[in-house]
Amino acid sequence: MTDPGNTRPLEDGIVTDFSKKMNYGGYLALDELLSLQRPVSVPEHHDELLFIIQHQTSELWIKLMLHELRSARQAFRDDDIGTALKRIARVKHIQETLTKQWSVLATLTPTEYSEFRDFLANSSGFQSFQYRALEFILGNKNAKILSVFASDPVSQGILQELLDEPTLYDEFLRYLARLGFAIPQEVLDRDLTKAWTFTAELVPVFREIYESAGDNWRLYEACEELVDLEDNFQFWRFRHLRTVRRTIGFKTGTGGSSGVDFLQRALDLTFFPELYAVRTEIGT
Ligand code: HEM
Ligand SMILES: N[C@@H](CC(=O)c1ccccc1NC=O)C(=O)O
């Protein structure tokens, strides 16, 4: 056999004529996608491309998370817990990817960032409508935040819709109510535009599910999936906080907040407090 010189020979079947067929770049709209990284620093700072790509990839993954979470919410509505669990499992993997991805941005030193930070003006992740949509569908609703999107009616409209609709947790609890669990009427009739708050009457419901896991395996699994989802969300928030801490210290944020202190307070927020509270009761 002739030595191919560390080169893989192409096979005869490999398609090379795309004049009349869809190819990779066409399918993925790569022309557009790869022309969307537009640094604003002058002269262009080497590290701004990292900063943009870290954010754009995050937004793409968040887009998929929202797609999956909307579908999971619909699945609970349709009494289809199998599909809901499948969707949430995927979301958990995306969260892990997003949390791990912080290590790439952490290679940006404070000096490098300070060299192009001023060019970002008042733009900030706080204005990410997809991130806010994620918080809303998971239960951390806050009508006041809609004002940030006044200049972007399409995003504001999507957020208003999510604000008015049941969250993933609302649909899970309604599903439990349909199965005969003692979900208080006030929970089912709650003001959906408000953030979820701890409801003690739900703890015994979850205790019943945990203590009858053998008979209620899917429900037990769903509870644990939701806990994973919240834990993973907190891990992302924490990595963001630590990255901000090491990059800008205690400077105020470009979005106008106090910065690290403001982000620290997000770590006190919780989506499914009763699923954490039940842990204190288990085995006692
Ligand atoms: C060196 C990089 C980063 C720094 C220094 C930074 C800094 C900050 C600061 C100070 C805030 C508070 C709001 C403000 O006043 O601006 C904030 C909020 C936020 N950032 Fe970043 N950030 C960084 C990277 C990222 C990345 C990669 C994302 C991914 C999408 C992101 C998403 C967000 C979100 C969603 C918020 C709102 C959080 C909340 O409401 O609790 N940030 N960021
Ligand atoms: N808030 C950041 C700026 C920042 O990180 C940022 C700027 C524009 C678009 C996204 C950003 N990411 C997260 O807040 C800062 O205060 O430096």
mmCIF file of C-alpha atoms in Angstrom, residues 21-262:
data_model
loop_
_atom_site.group_PDB
_atom_site.id
_atom_site.type_symbol
_atom_site.label_atom_id
_atom_site.label_comp_id
_atom_site.label_asym_id
_atom_site.label_seq_id
_atom_site.Cartn_x
_atom_site.Cartn_y
_atom_site.Cartn_z
ATOM 1 C CA LYS A 21 -28.280 21.024 -3.444
ATOM 2 C CA MET A 22 -28.401 22.356 0.068
ATOM 3 C CA ASN A 23 -25.043 22.233 1.838
ATOM 4 C CA TYR A 24 -23.866 22.652 5.420
ATOM 5 C CA GLY A 25 -23.395 26.426 5.407
ATOM 6 C CA GLY A 26 -26.682 27.006 3.640
ATOM 7 C CA TYR A 27 -28.669 24.871 6.056
ATOM 8 C CA LEU A 28 -27.154 26.601 9.077
ATOM 9 C CA ALA A 29 -27.204 30.121 7.593
ATOM 10 C CA LEU A 30 -23.511 30.396 8.414
ATOM 11 C CA ASP A 31 -23.026 33.458 6.207
ATOM 12 C CA GLU A 32 -25.369 35.329 8.501
ATOM 13 C CA LEU A 33 -24.339 33.662 11.753
ATOM 14 C CA LEU A 34 -20.625 34.315 11.257
ATOM 15 C CA SER A 35 -21.150 37.905 10.221
ATOM 16 C CA LEU A 36 -22.931 38.750 13.468
ATOM 17 C CA GLN A 37 -19.796 39.173 15.620
ATOM 18 C CA ARG A 38 -19.198 42.900 15.360
ATOM 19 C CA PRO A 39 -16.794 44.361 17.911
ATOM 20 C CA VAL A 40 -17.498 48.006 18.777
ATOM 21 C CA SER A 41 -14.090 48.906 20.266
ATOM 22 C CA VAL A 42 -11.874 51.300 18.290
ATOM 23 C CA PRO A 43 -9.224 50.238 17.598
ATOM 24 C CA GLU A 44 -10.674 46.764 17.768
ATOM 25 C CA HIS A 45 -9.623 45.024 20.983
ATOM 26 C CA HIS A 46 -8.369 41.458 20.530
ATOM 27 C CA ASP A 47 -10.522 40.095 23.395
ATOM 28 C CA GLU A 48 -13.845 41.624 22.415
ATOM 29 C CA LEU A 49 -14.518 38.694 20.061
ATOM 30 C CA LEU A 50 -14.348 36.315 23.048
ATOM 31 C CA PHE A 51 -16.764 38.539 24.954
ATOM 32 C CA ILE A 52 -19.256 38.624 22.073
ATOM 33 C CA ILE A 53 -19.082 34.901 21.315
ATOM 34 C CA GLN A 54 -19.487 33.977 24.986
ATOM 35 C CA HIS A 55 -22.702 36.000 25.058
ATOM 36 C CA GLN A 56 -24.030 34.915 21.695
ATOM 37 C CA THR A 57 -23.504 31.217 22.417
ATOM 38 C CA SER A 58 -25.190 31.726 25.801
ATOM 39 C CA GLU A 59 -28.176 33.351 24.093
ATOM 40 C CA LEU A 60 -28.419 30.446 21.625
ATOM 41 C CA TRP A 61 -28.434 27.884 24.414
ATOM 42 C CA ILE A 62 -30.966 29.976 26.336
ATOM 43 C CA LYS A 63 -33.150 29.966 23.218
ATOM 44 C CA LEU A 64 -33.120 26.171 23.257
ATOM 45 C CA MET A 65 -33.776 26.064 27.021
ATOM 46 C CA LEU A 66 -36.865 28.223 26.561
ATOM 47 C CA HIS A 67 -38.054 26.017 23.722
ATOM 48 C CA GLU A 68 -37.700 22.925 25.912
ATOM 49 C CA LEU A 69 -39.233 24.530 29.005
ATOM 50 C CA ARG A 70 -42.274 25.788 27.102
ATOM 51 C CA SER A 71 -42.706 22.268 25.779
ATOM 52 C CA ALA A 72 -42.290 20.750 29.271
ATOM 53 C CA ARG A 73 -44.916 23.158 30.590
ATOM 54 C CA GLN A 74 -47.298 22.145 27.788
ATOM 55 C CA ALA A 75 -46.607 18.472 28.508
ATOM 56 C CA PHE A 76 -47.683 18.870 32.155
ATOM 57 C CA ARG A 77 -50.800 20.652 30.855
ATOM 58 C CA ASP A 78 -51.464 17.600 28.653
ATOM 59 C CA ASP A 79 -50.927 15.146 31.549
ATOM 60 C CA ASP A 80 -47.867 13.846 29.687
ATOM 61 C CA ILE A 81 -45.245 13.633 32.417
ATOM 62 C CA GLY A 82 -42.927 11.438 30.301
ATOM 63 C CA THR A 83 -42.436 14.212 27.760
ATOM 64 C CA ALA A 84 -42.041 16.804 30.511
ATOM 65 C CA LEU A 85 -39.243 14.762 32.102
ATOM 66 C CA LYS A 86 -37.525 14.282 28.755
ATOM 67 C CA ARG A 87 -37.546 18.035 28.100
ATOM 68 C CA ILE A 88 -36.232 18.907 31.554
ATOM 69 C CA ALA A 89 -33.423 16.347 31.234
ATOM 70 C CA ARG A 90 -32.163 18.192 28.145
ATOM 71 C CA VAL A 91 -32.402 21.571 29.857
ATOM 72 C CA LYS A 92 -30.206 20.261 32.672
ATOM 73 C CA HIS A 93 -27.458 19.333 30.212
ATOM 74 C CA ILE A 94 -27.615 22.776 28.607
ATOM 75 C CA GLN A 95 -27.299 24.367 32.040
ATOM 76 C CA GLU A 96 -24.199 22.290 32.713
ATOM 77 C CA THR A 97 -22.671 23.446 29.436
ATOM 78 C CA LEU A 98 -23.476 27.076 30.220
ATOM 79 C CA THR A 99 -22.015 26.862 33.690
ATOM 80 C CA LYS A 100 -18.853 25.183 32.436
ATOM 81 C CA GLN A 101 -18.513 27.806 29.708
ATOM 82 C CA TRP A 102 -17.688 30.500 32.287
ATOM 83 C CA SER A 103 -14.134 29.174 32.403
ATOM 84 C CA VAL A 104 -13.556 30.478 28.873
ATOM 85 C CA LEU A 105 -14.561 34.015 29.823
ATOM 86 C CA ALA A 106 -12.551 33.765 33.038
ATOM 87 C CA THR A 107 -9.407 33.898 30.847
ATOM 88 C CA LEU A 108 -10.261 37.576 30.283
ATOM 89 C CA THR A 109 -8.167 39.546 32.771
ATOM 90 C CA PRO A 110 -9.436 42.720 34.484
ATOM 91 C CA THR A 111 -6.883 44.724 32.518
ATOM 92 C CA GLU A 112 -8.013 43.344 29.168
ATOM 93 C CA TYR A 113 -11.692 43.895 29.972
ATOM 94 C CA SER A 114 -11.086 47.455 31.194
ATOM 95 C CA GLU A 115 -9.522 48.227 27.811
ATOM 96 C CA PHE A 116 -12.870 47.835 26.013
ATOM 97 C CA ARG A 117 -15.500 48.036 28.797
ATOM 98 C CA ASP A 118 -16.283 51.723 28.142
ATOM 99 C CA PHE A 119 -17.315 50.874 24.590
ATOM 100 C CA LEU A 120 -20.153 48.747 25.986
ATOM 101 C CA ALA A 121 -21.793 51.945 27.308
ATOM 102 C CA ASN A 122 -24.941 51.046 29.301
ATOM 103 C CA SER A 123 -25.544 47.677 27.694
ATOM 104 C CA SER A 124 -25.664 44.806 30.165
ATOM 105 C CA GLY A 125 -26.813 41.211 30.526
ATOM 106 C CA PHE A 126 -29.560 42.646 32.696
ATOM 107 C CA GLN A 127 -31.232 43.598 29.398
ATOM 108 C CA SER A 128 -31.241 39.993 28.078
ATOM 109 C CA PHE A 129 -34.903 39.349 27.344
ATOM 110 C CA GLN A 130 -34.358 35.636 26.878
ATOM 111 C CA TYR A 131 -32.697 35.352 30.285
ATOM 112 C CA ARG A 132 -35.645 37.212 31.796
ATOM 113 C CA ALA A 133 -38.051 34.890 29.966
ATOM 114 C CA LEU A 134 -36.243 31.951 31.554
ATOM 115 C CA GLU A 135 -36.586 33.482 35.029
ATOM 116 C CA PHE A 136 -40.282 34.182 34.393
ATOM 117 C CA ILE A 137 -41.182 30.705 33.141
ATOM 118 C CA LEU A 138 -39.429 29.241 36.178
ATOM 119 C CA GLY A 139 -41.391 31.496 38.548
ATOM 120 C CA ASN A 140 -39.164 34.479 39.323
ATOM 121 C CA LYS A 141 -41.588 37.009 37.866
ATOM 122 C CA ASN A 142 -41.085 40.744 38.261
ATOM 123 C CA ALA A 143 -43.369 43.107 36.349
ATOM 124 C CA LYS A 144 -41.071 46.070 37.072
ATOM 125 C CA ILE A 145 -38.348 44.582 34.879
ATOM 126 C CA LEU A 146 -40.589 45.015 31.802
ATOM 127 C CA SER A 147 -39.728 48.733 31.795
ATOM 128 C CA VAL A 148 -36.196 47.839 30.678
ATOM 129 C CA PHE A 149 -37.721 46.560 27.412
ATOM 130 C CA ALA A 150 -39.848 49.627 26.586
ATOM 131 C CA SER A 151 -37.714 50.370 23.512
ATOM 132 C CA ASP A 152 -38.141 46.785 22.283
ATOM 133 C CA PRO A 153 -41.901 46.098 22.059
ATOM 134 C CA VAL A 154 -41.506 42.597 20.594
ATOM 135 C CA SER A 155 -39.391 41.366 23.526
ATOM 136 C CA GLN A 156 -41.573 43.248 25.972
ATOM 137 C CA GLY A 157 -44.657 41.573 24.483
ATOM 138 C CA ILE A 158 -43.153 38.101 24.864
ATOM 139 C CA LEU A 159 -42.241 38.845 28.478
ATOM 140 C CA GLN A 160 -45.701 40.281 29.207
ATOM 141 C CA GLU A 161 -47.224 37.060 27.865
ATOM 142 C CA LEU A 162 -44.999 34.903 30.061
ATOM 143 C CA LEU A 163 -45.779 37.150 33.023
ATOM 144 C CA ASP A 164 -49.507 36.514 32.540
ATOM 145 C CA GLU A 165 -49.184 32.763 31.914
ATOM 146 C CA PRO A 166 -48.713 29.891 34.385
ATOM 147 C CA THR A 167 -45.107 28.896 35.094
ATOM 148 C CA LEU A 168 -43.678 25.408 34.708
ATOM 149 C CA TYR A 169 -44.277 24.880 38.444
ATOM 150 C CA ASP A 170 -47.882 26.159 38.221
ATOM 151 C CA GLU A 171 -48.554 23.554 35.544
ATOM 152 C CA PHE A 172 -46.881 20.812 37.583
ATOM 153 C CA LEU A 173 -49.040 21.692 40.603
ATOM 154 C CA ARG A 174 -52.202 21.791 38.468
ATOM 155 C CA TYR A 175 -51.259 18.364 37.163
ATOM 156 C CA LEU A 176 -50.865 17.107 40.746
ATOM 157 C CA ALA A 177 -54.278 18.597 41.592
ATOM 158 C CA ARG A 178 -55.842 16.690 38.663
ATOM 159 C CA LEU A 179 -54.273 13.507 40.019
ATOM 160 C CA GLY A 180 -56.053 14.124 43.314
ATOM 161 C CA PHE A 181 -53.286 15.626 45.460
ATOM 162 C CA ALA A 182 -54.379 18.265 47.988
ATOM 163 C CA ILE A 183 -53.203 21.403 46.205
ATOM 164 C CA PRO A 184 -54.863 24.388 47.935
ATOM 165 C CA GLN A 185 -57.374 26.316 45.816
ATOM 166 C CA GLU A 186 -55.464 29.572 46.527
ATOM 167 C CA VAL A 187 -52.476 28.053 44.761
ATOM 168 C CA LEU A 188 -54.525 27.136 41.699
ATOM 169 C CA ASP A 189 -56.143 30.607 41.625
ATOM 170 C CA ARG A 190 -53.019 32.592 42.443
ATOM 171 C CA ASP A 191 -52.123 35.900 40.754
ATOM 172 C CA LEU A 192 -49.903 34.525 37.983
ATOM 173 C CA THR A 193 -48.161 37.850 37.414
ATOM 174 C CA LYS A 194 -46.453 37.651 40.824
ATOM 175 C CA ALA A 195 -43.292 35.789 41.754
ATOM 176 C CA TRP A 196 -43.919 32.424 43.380
ATOM 177 C CA THR A 197 -43.717 32.566 47.161
ATOM 178 C CA PHE A 198 -43.307 29.765 49.688
ATOM 179 C CA THR A 199 -46.573 27.942 50.402
ATOM 180 C CA ALA A 200 -46.323 25.740 53.499
ATOM 181 C CA GLU A 201 -49.435 23.672 52.604
ATOM 182 C CA LEU A 202 -47.534 22.132 49.692
ATOM 183 C CA VAL A 203 -44.818 20.594 51.850
ATOM 184 C CA PRO A 204 -47.036 17.698 53.083
ATOM 185 C CA VAL A 205 -48.043 17.038 49.460
ATOM 186 C CA PHE A 206 -44.417 16.593 48.462
ATOM 187 C CA ARG A 207 -43.754 14.584 51.616
ATOM 188 C CA GLU A 208 -46.496 12.177 50.527
ATOM 189 C CA ILE A 209 -44.879 11.841 47.079
ATOM 190 C CA TYR A 210 -41.405 11.238 48.535
ATOM 191 C CA GLU A 211 -42.721 8.714 51.037
ATOM 192 C CA SER A 212 -44.627 6.808 48.365
ATOM 193 C CA ALA A 213 -41.912 6.991 45.715
ATOM 194 C CA GLY A 214 -42.417 3.331 44.793
ATOM 195 C CA ASP A 215 -46.055 3.997 43.821
ATOM 196 C CA ASN A 216 -45.460 7.496 42.436
ATOM 197 C CA TRP A 217 -42.139 7.029 40.712
ATOM 198 C CA ARG A 218 -42.688 9.530 37.871
ATOM 199 C CA LEU A 219 -43.849 12.260 40.257
ATOM 200 C CA TYR A 220 -40.925 11.584 42.568
ATOM 201 C CA GLU A 221 -38.616 11.813 39.554
ATOM 202 C CA ALA A 222 -40.252 15.069 38.435
ATOM 203 C CA CYS A 223 -39.689 16.602 41.885
ATOM 204 C CA GLU A 224 -36.008 15.661 41.767
ATOM 205 C CA GLU A 225 -35.684 17.002 38.203
ATOM 206 C CA LEU A 226 -37.064 20.356 39.338
ATOM 207 C CA VAL A 227 -34.592 20.450 42.223
ATOM 208 C CA ASP A 228 -31.763 19.742 39.759
ATOM 209 C CA LEU A 229 -33.047 22.551 37.547
ATOM 210 C CA GLU A 230 -33.007 25.054 40.414
ATOM 211 C CA ASP A 231 -29.605 23.887 41.691
ATOM 212 C CA ASN A 232 -28.173 24.218 38.183
ATOM 213 C CA PHE A 233 -29.646 27.695 37.811
ATOM 214 C CA GLN A 234 -27.997 28.740 41.055
ATOM 215 C CA PHE A 235 -24.656 27.286 39.926
ATOM 216 C CA TRP A 236 -24.851 29.489 36.788
ATOM 217 C CA ARG A 237 -25.708 32.550 38.880
ATOM 218 C CA PHE A 238 -22.824 31.786 41.218
ATOM 219 C CA ARG A 239 -20.291 31.379 38.379
ATOM 220 C CA HIS A 240 -21.517 34.658 36.877
ATOM 221 C CA LEU A 241 -21.060 36.367 40.239
ATOM 222 C CA ARG A 242 -17.537 34.994 40.684
ATOM 223 C CA THR A 243 -16.555 35.919 37.131
ATOM 224 C CA VAL A 244 -17.868 39.450 37.664
ATOM 225 C CA ARG A 245 -16.029 39.634 41.019
ATOM 226 C CA ARG A 246 -12.689 38.696 39.446
ATOM 227 C CA THR A 247 -13.167 40.880 36.374
ATOM 228 C CA ILE A 248 -14.584 44.189 37.665
ATOM 229 C CA GLY A 249 -14.307 43.827 41.458
ATOM 230 C CA PHE A 250 -16.903 46.032 43.159
ATOM 231 C CA LYS A 251 -17.361 48.504 40.301
ATOM 232 C CA THR A 252 -20.971 49.468 39.547
ATOM 233 C CA GLY A 253 -22.476 47.680 36.557
ATOM 234 C CA THR A 254 -22.880 49.123 33.084
ATOM 235 C CA GLY A 255 -26.617 48.455 33.522
ATOM 236 C CA GLY A 256 -26.681 50.828 36.508
ATOM 237 C CA SER A 257 -26.814 48.352 39.390
ATOM 238 C CA SER A 258 -24.397 48.117 42.322
ATOM 239 C CA GLY A 259 -22.754 45.148 40.555
ATOM 240 C CA VAL A 260 -21.583 42.211 42.684
ATOM 241 C CA ASP A 261 -23.917 43.123 45.599
ATOM 242 C CA PHE A 262 -26.904 43.141 43.268
#
